Amino acid sequence: MSTTPLPNQQQVNATLKHESITGVVERLTYYSQESGYTVARLQRSGAKELTTITGSFADIQPGQTLQLTGFWREHPQYGLQFQVVNYKETKPATLTGIEKYLGSGLIKGVGPVTAKRIVAHFGIETLNIIENQIERLSEVNGIAKKRIAMIQRAWNEQKAIKEVMVFLQGHGVSTTYTVKIYKQYGDKSIDTVTHNPYQLATDIYGIGFLTADKIARNLGVPADSEFRYCAGMTHVLSEAAEDGHCYLPQSELSQNVIKLLTTQEHQPTEDAIAVTIKDMALKDELIRERDADKTLNCYKPTYFYTEQNLAQLVRDACGGRSHRLTCTISSDIPRVRAWLERFSSSRKVSLSPEQQQAVEMAAYSRFTVITGGPGVGKTFCTSTIVSLWKAMGKSIALAAPTGRAAQRLGEMTGLEAQTIHRLLEFDPRTRSFKRHRTNPLPHSAIIVDEASMLDLFLAYSLVQAVADNAQLLLVGDIDQLPSVGAGNVLADLINSRQVPVVRLTQVFRQAATSKIITASHLINRGQYPNIESISDTPESDCLWHGGGLQPEHGVQAISELITDFIPRLGFNPASDVQVLAPMTRGLVGTRNLNNVLQQLINPPSPEKIEVTRGGTIFRVGDRVIQLTNDYQREVFNGDVGFITTIDTEEQEVIVQYQEREVTYDYADMNELALAWSVSIHKSQGSEYPVVILPLYTQHYMMLTRNLLYTGLTRAKKLAIIIGSKKAISMCVRSTKSQERYTRLQERLQAALQSG
């Protein structure tokens, strides 16, 4: 086997003495999936103590036998280490090495326990037996024919993809992605990657432009390749979509693409980028459109047509300009008012004038929006509308973007509620909804809660599935953060002034006793909230914990709250507490906090099986979050569950979500992340008994009013803000959340005014 040079390895000082060592990887101390930089512990033959090795590896797994070339160095804190310059994998030559190799997760059907039994039976000949006489595995107690067949398939697949793995690992691709590439392209993997490595960024989740570009450069693809320019364009627009934009102005797109594609040897010109944009537009790979200011905007085609079609659907629902303020299918308001009087009398409750207006409007309007902050009675208003529609004999459907939000909607109305994906009958085979324009929902009235979470595509899928004579009511808080996906749908609908909207503002007496609610409304009005110190008034439901001025103090404060203060209040940190952070990076970012919280809430133990993927330890009992829409498994970006099982034999992880269990192969675990701490954006649509919210001035780029407002209103019983009062002030003062490039509002106004 040829030696594999380390990816991105810098030139090592020629005066350092290089030598070679061989050993079995015992465990990974640190591994960066982005750079491949690794700190691992190696068991050298005959050595009593483990050796620390450091370097960048295309892929490394416990159990591998490696021959390493490098040099020794003394780390001032961690002592003697072997700095690896290049390496090669060899077949294990010892019983321990063979056992670790087989049980490392490379072969589905063989975990550590089975590997130990196989090696105990066949000894040093184990690998030859599997290669040439695999049927003899039946001699091992507990291995039936079915498992032998599974092991044989896995072993043959490993052989089949070995050439692909060697090729791709030589260009910096990890085993996880190699398996995904092979599953996607099969025997055509090498041909596909060689012809256009940028195709990987389009077809395979987890391989972005930067990884594909690294592979392409290693393969000798020119820096000014048409493939590279087009892929760079698509990548920049995709990155913009992740930030919520539906398009980019051409000037901004051009600048970002030039920045992305510039290397030491090559810098694209604006003219070259303009030519690429024009060529992509001619091939319908990109849509260009001028707005009212004559600015030329660039869309990915799906975003352009979806935005355009959604505006048209809303126009159809509202019947054109002459009816835009009523959008009614019929009207008998006196009858509705008489019903409301009877309803209020029987329930001994009364609606505020705003709520009565909302109910009357929703009674007959085809398209209605109700918005408002916490404590203003959106829940009561919605349940009243449901009661009215039931009295009118309507067929009612209730839905929300997430499972948790749907569950709350069902609880407050007494009817079954489901996710929008379930309502629209998502088909994972076709990756599309069964309910659409020509096969609409069989309901005459539909309510969707947490409508601020609706992105462009989900909103379009929903609206087009509403039957021509059916009614749609959207309920949401316009002051929360906008959707995770592209678009700003709820705000665009409301700001267009072309659809019926009722904004509830009156905070009811019972809600006004909650400091969480009063603080939220003060923040929304740009006033500094009266949040009491945790040391002064620990019985309040909204507290401030100074936590020092530096993030490291915040980590310590969170640890103390989790281990002492919160349990003393009767809350369970494992199920009741959610830490929400503005960012992923930094000491008080989600990545580091997840490691800290995992050690505190779900520490390792002999009873808990764990697996390491991409530098993250996943352990039975861990709370995890889905990072992307997985249409095959029907789990979606932001879904949160708990790991209930890790099967080292089958190389599978089972996650219990709210409604069901979902099984992941090891190769697909890059779709998951720990969720003891999540971003405030990812928390939309969810509520938690206790929320801990670290805010530090180091987050200044993210500190906005709607970020603090959204984070605070996720708490049902207790909210604790940790950090500096200056950071809170920065949030309150900052009304400028990131502008999103979306033209839905303009399209609604133009379409309806021309109707």
PDB file of N, CA and C in Angstrom, residues 489-521:
ATOM      1  N   VAL A 489     -41.874  35.227   4.944  1.00  0.00           N
ATOM      2  CA  VAL A 489     -43.233  35.115   4.422  1.00  0.00           C
ATOM      3  C   VAL A 489     -44.253  35.843   5.287  1.00  0.00           C
ATOM      4  N   LEU A 490     -44.272  35.577   6.590  1.00  0.00           N
ATOM      5  CA  LEU A 490     -45.287  36.194   7.438  1.00  0.00           C
ATOM      6  C   LEU A 490     -45.170  37.713   7.406  1.00  0.00           C
ATOM      7  N   ALA A 491     -43.957  38.225   7.528  1.00  0.00           N
ATOM      8  CA  ALA A 491     -43.762  39.679   7.495  1.00  0.00           C
ATOM      9  C   ALA A 491     -44.159  40.255   6.139  1.00  0.00           C
ATOM     10  N   ASP A 492     -43.818  39.563   5.047  1.00  0.00           N
ATOM     11  CA  ASP A 492     -44.177  40.062   3.715  1.00  0.00           C
ATOM     12  C   ASP A 492     -45.689  40.096   3.528  1.00  0.00           C
ATOM     13  N   LEU A 493     -46.379  39.073   4.020  1.00  0.00           N
ATOM     14  CA  LEU A 493     -47.840  39.063   3.912  1.00  0.00           C
ATOM     15  C   LEU A 493     -48.446  40.233   4.675  1.00  0.00           C
ATOM     16  N   ILE A 494     -47.965  40.428   5.913  1.00  0.00           N
ATOM     17  CA  ILE A 494     -48.523  41.498   6.755  1.00  0.00           C
ATOM     18  C   ILE A 494     -48.171  42.864   6.198  1.00  0.00           C
ATOM     19  N   ASN A 495     -46.895  43.063   5.823  1.00  0.00           N
ATOM     20  CA  ASN A 495     -46.448  44.384   5.364  1.00  0.00           C
ATOM     21  C   ASN A 495     -46.993  44.755   3.990  1.00  0.00           C
ATOM     22  N   SER A 496     -47.452  43.780   3.243  1.00  0.00           N
ATOM     23  CA  SER A 496     -48.019  44.094   1.927  1.00  0.00           C
ATOM     24  C   SER A 496     -49.346  44.842   2.048  1.00  0.00           C
ATOM     25  N   ARG A 497     -50.013  44.702   3.207  1.00  0.00           N
ATOM     26  CA  ARG A 497     -51.325  45.327   3.444  1.00  0.00           C
ATOM     27  C   ARG A 497     -52.361  44.889   2.405  1.00  0.00           C
ATOM     28  N   GLN A 498     -52.171  43.722   1.865  1.00  0.00           N
ATOM     29  CA  GLN A 498     -53.072  43.228   0.832  1.00  0.00           C
ATOM     30  C   GLN A 498     -53.907  42.044   1.299  1.00  0.00           C
ATOM     31  N   VAL A 499     -53.662  41.557   2.513  1.00  0.00           N
ATOM     32  CA  VAL A 499     -54.441  40.445   3.052  1.00  0.00           C
ATOM     33  C   VAL A 499     -54.991  40.861   4.421  1.00  0.00           C
ATOM     34  N   PRO A 500     -56.113  40.302   4.842  1.00  0.00           N
ATOM     35  CA  PRO A 500     -56.688  40.668   6.143  1.00  0.00           C
ATOM     36  C   PRO A 500     -55.764  40.283   7.298  1.00  0.00           C
ATOM     37  N   VAL A 501     -55.445  41.232   8.155  1.00  0.00           N
ATOM     38  CA  VAL A 501     -54.541  41.011   9.283  1.00  0.00           C
ATOM     39  C   VAL A 501     -55.139  41.642  10.533  1.00  0.00           C
ATOM     40  N   VAL A 502     -55.106  40.893  11.638  1.00  0.00           N
ATOM     41  CA  VAL A 502     -55.463  41.460  12.942  1.00  0.00           C
ATOM     42  C   VAL A 502     -54.260  41.296  13.846  1.00  0.00           C
ATOM     43  N   ARG A 503     -53.805  42.413  14.441  1.00  0.00           N
ATOM     44  CA  ARG A 503     -52.682  42.358  15.377  1.00  0.00           C
ATOM     45  C   ARG A 503     -53.214  42.535  16.786  1.00  0.00           C
ATOM     46  N   LEU A 504     -53.043  41.499  17.608  1.00  0.00           N
ATOM     47  CA  LEU A 504     -53.472  41.555  19.001  1.00  0.00           C
ATOM     48  C   LEU A 504     -52.374  42.221  19.829  1.00  0.00           C
ATOM     49  N   THR A 505     -52.741  43.204  20.628  1.00  0.00           N
ATOM     50  CA  THR A 505     -51.749  43.954  21.405  1.00  0.00           C
ATOM     51  C   THR A 505     -52.041  43.979  22.898  1.00  0.00           C
ATOM     52  N   GLN A 506     -53.293  43.749  23.292  1.00  0.00           N
ATOM     53  CA  GLN A 506     -53.674  43.855  24.704  1.00  0.00           C
ATOM     54  C   GLN A 506     -53.163  42.656  25.499  1.00  0.00           C
ATOM     55  N   VAL A 507     -52.304  42.926  26.490  1.00  0.00           N
ATOM     56  CA  VAL A 507     -51.796  41.866  27.365  1.00  0.00           C
ATOM     57  C   VAL A 507     -52.808  41.644  28.476  1.00  0.00           C
ATOM     58  N   PHE A 508     -53.261  40.408  28.641  1.00  0.00           N
ATOM     59  CA  PHE A 508     -54.303  40.118  29.623  1.00  0.00           C
ATOM     60  C   PHE A 508     -53.732  40.033  31.039  1.00  0.00           C
ATOM     61  N   ARG A 509     -54.608  40.269  31.993  1.00  0.00           N
ATOM     62  CA  ARG A 509     -54.198  40.439  33.385  1.00  0.00           C
ATOM     63  C   ARG A 509     -53.390  39.251  33.905  1.00  0.00           C
ATOM     64  N   GLN A 510     -53.856  38.053  33.623  1.00  0.00           N
ATOM     65  CA  GLN A 510     -53.158  36.872  34.127  1.00  0.00           C
ATOM     66  C   GLN A 510     -51.758  36.770  33.541  1.00  0.00           C
ATOM     67  N   ALA A 511     -51.649  37.055  32.222  1.00  0.00           N
ATOM     68  CA  ALA A 511     -50.339  36.986  31.571  1.00  0.00           C
ATOM     69  C   ALA A 511     -49.412  38.079  32.079  1.00  0.00           C
ATOM     70  N   ALA A 512     -49.988  39.210  32.464  1.00  0.00           N
ATOM     71  CA  ALA A 512     -49.165  40.347  32.890  1.00  0.00           C
ATOM     72  C   ALA A 512     -48.409  40.063  34.182  1.00  0.00           C
ATOM     73  N   THR A 513     -48.802  39.031  34.933  1.00  0.00           N
ATOM     74  CA  THR A 513     -48.070  38.695  36.155  1.00  0.00           C
ATOM     75  C   THR A 513     -46.757  37.974  35.843  1.00  0.00           C
ATOM     76  N   SER A 514     -46.582  37.497  34.625  1.00  0.00           N
ATOM     77  CA  SER A 514     -45.348  36.815  34.240  1.00  0.00           C
ATOM     78  C   SER A 514     -44.287  37.835  33.851  1.00  0.00           C
ATOM     79  N   LYS A 515     -43.153  37.770  34.521  1.00  0.00           N
ATOM     80  CA  LYS A 515     -42.054  38.674  34.194  1.00  0.00           C
ATOM     81  C   LYS A 515     -41.478  38.368  32.809  1.00  0.00           C
ATOM     82  N   ILE A 516     -41.592  37.093  32.381  1.00  0.00           N
ATOM     83  CA  ILE A 516     -41.131  36.744  31.031  1.00  0.00           C
ATOM     84  C   ILE A 516     -41.920  37.537  29.996  1.00  0.00           C
ATOM     85  N   ILE A 517     -43.249  37.582  30.176  1.00  0.00           N
ATOM     86  CA  ILE A 517     -44.103  38.264  29.200  1.00  0.00           C
ATOM     87  C   ILE A 517     -43.924  39.771  29.259  1.00  0.00           C
ATOM     88  N   THR A 518     -43.885  40.329  30.457  1.00  0.00           N
ATOM     89  CA  THR A 518     -43.717  41.789  30.553  1.00  0.00           C
ATOM     90  C   THR A 518     -42.356  42.216  30.018  1.00  0.00           C
ATOM     91  N   ALA A 519     -41.323  41.427  30.304  1.00  0.00           N
ATOM     92  CA  ALA A 519     -39.986  41.751  29.781  1.00  0.00           C
ATOM     93  C   ALA A 519     -39.967  41.663  28.262  1.00  0.00           C
ATOM     94  N   SER A 520     -40.644  40.668  27.718  1.00  0.00           N
ATOM     95  CA  SER A 520     -40.669  40.493  26.263  1.00  0.00           C
ATOM     96  C   SER A 520     -41.307  41.692  25.581  1.00  0.00           C
ATOM     97  N   HIS A 521     -42.402  42.185  26.128  1.00  0.00           N
ATOM     98  CA  HIS A 521     -43.076  43.322  25.513  1.00  0.00           C
ATOM     99  C   HIS A 521     -42.250  44.606  25.660  1.00  0.00           C
TER     100      HIS A 521
END
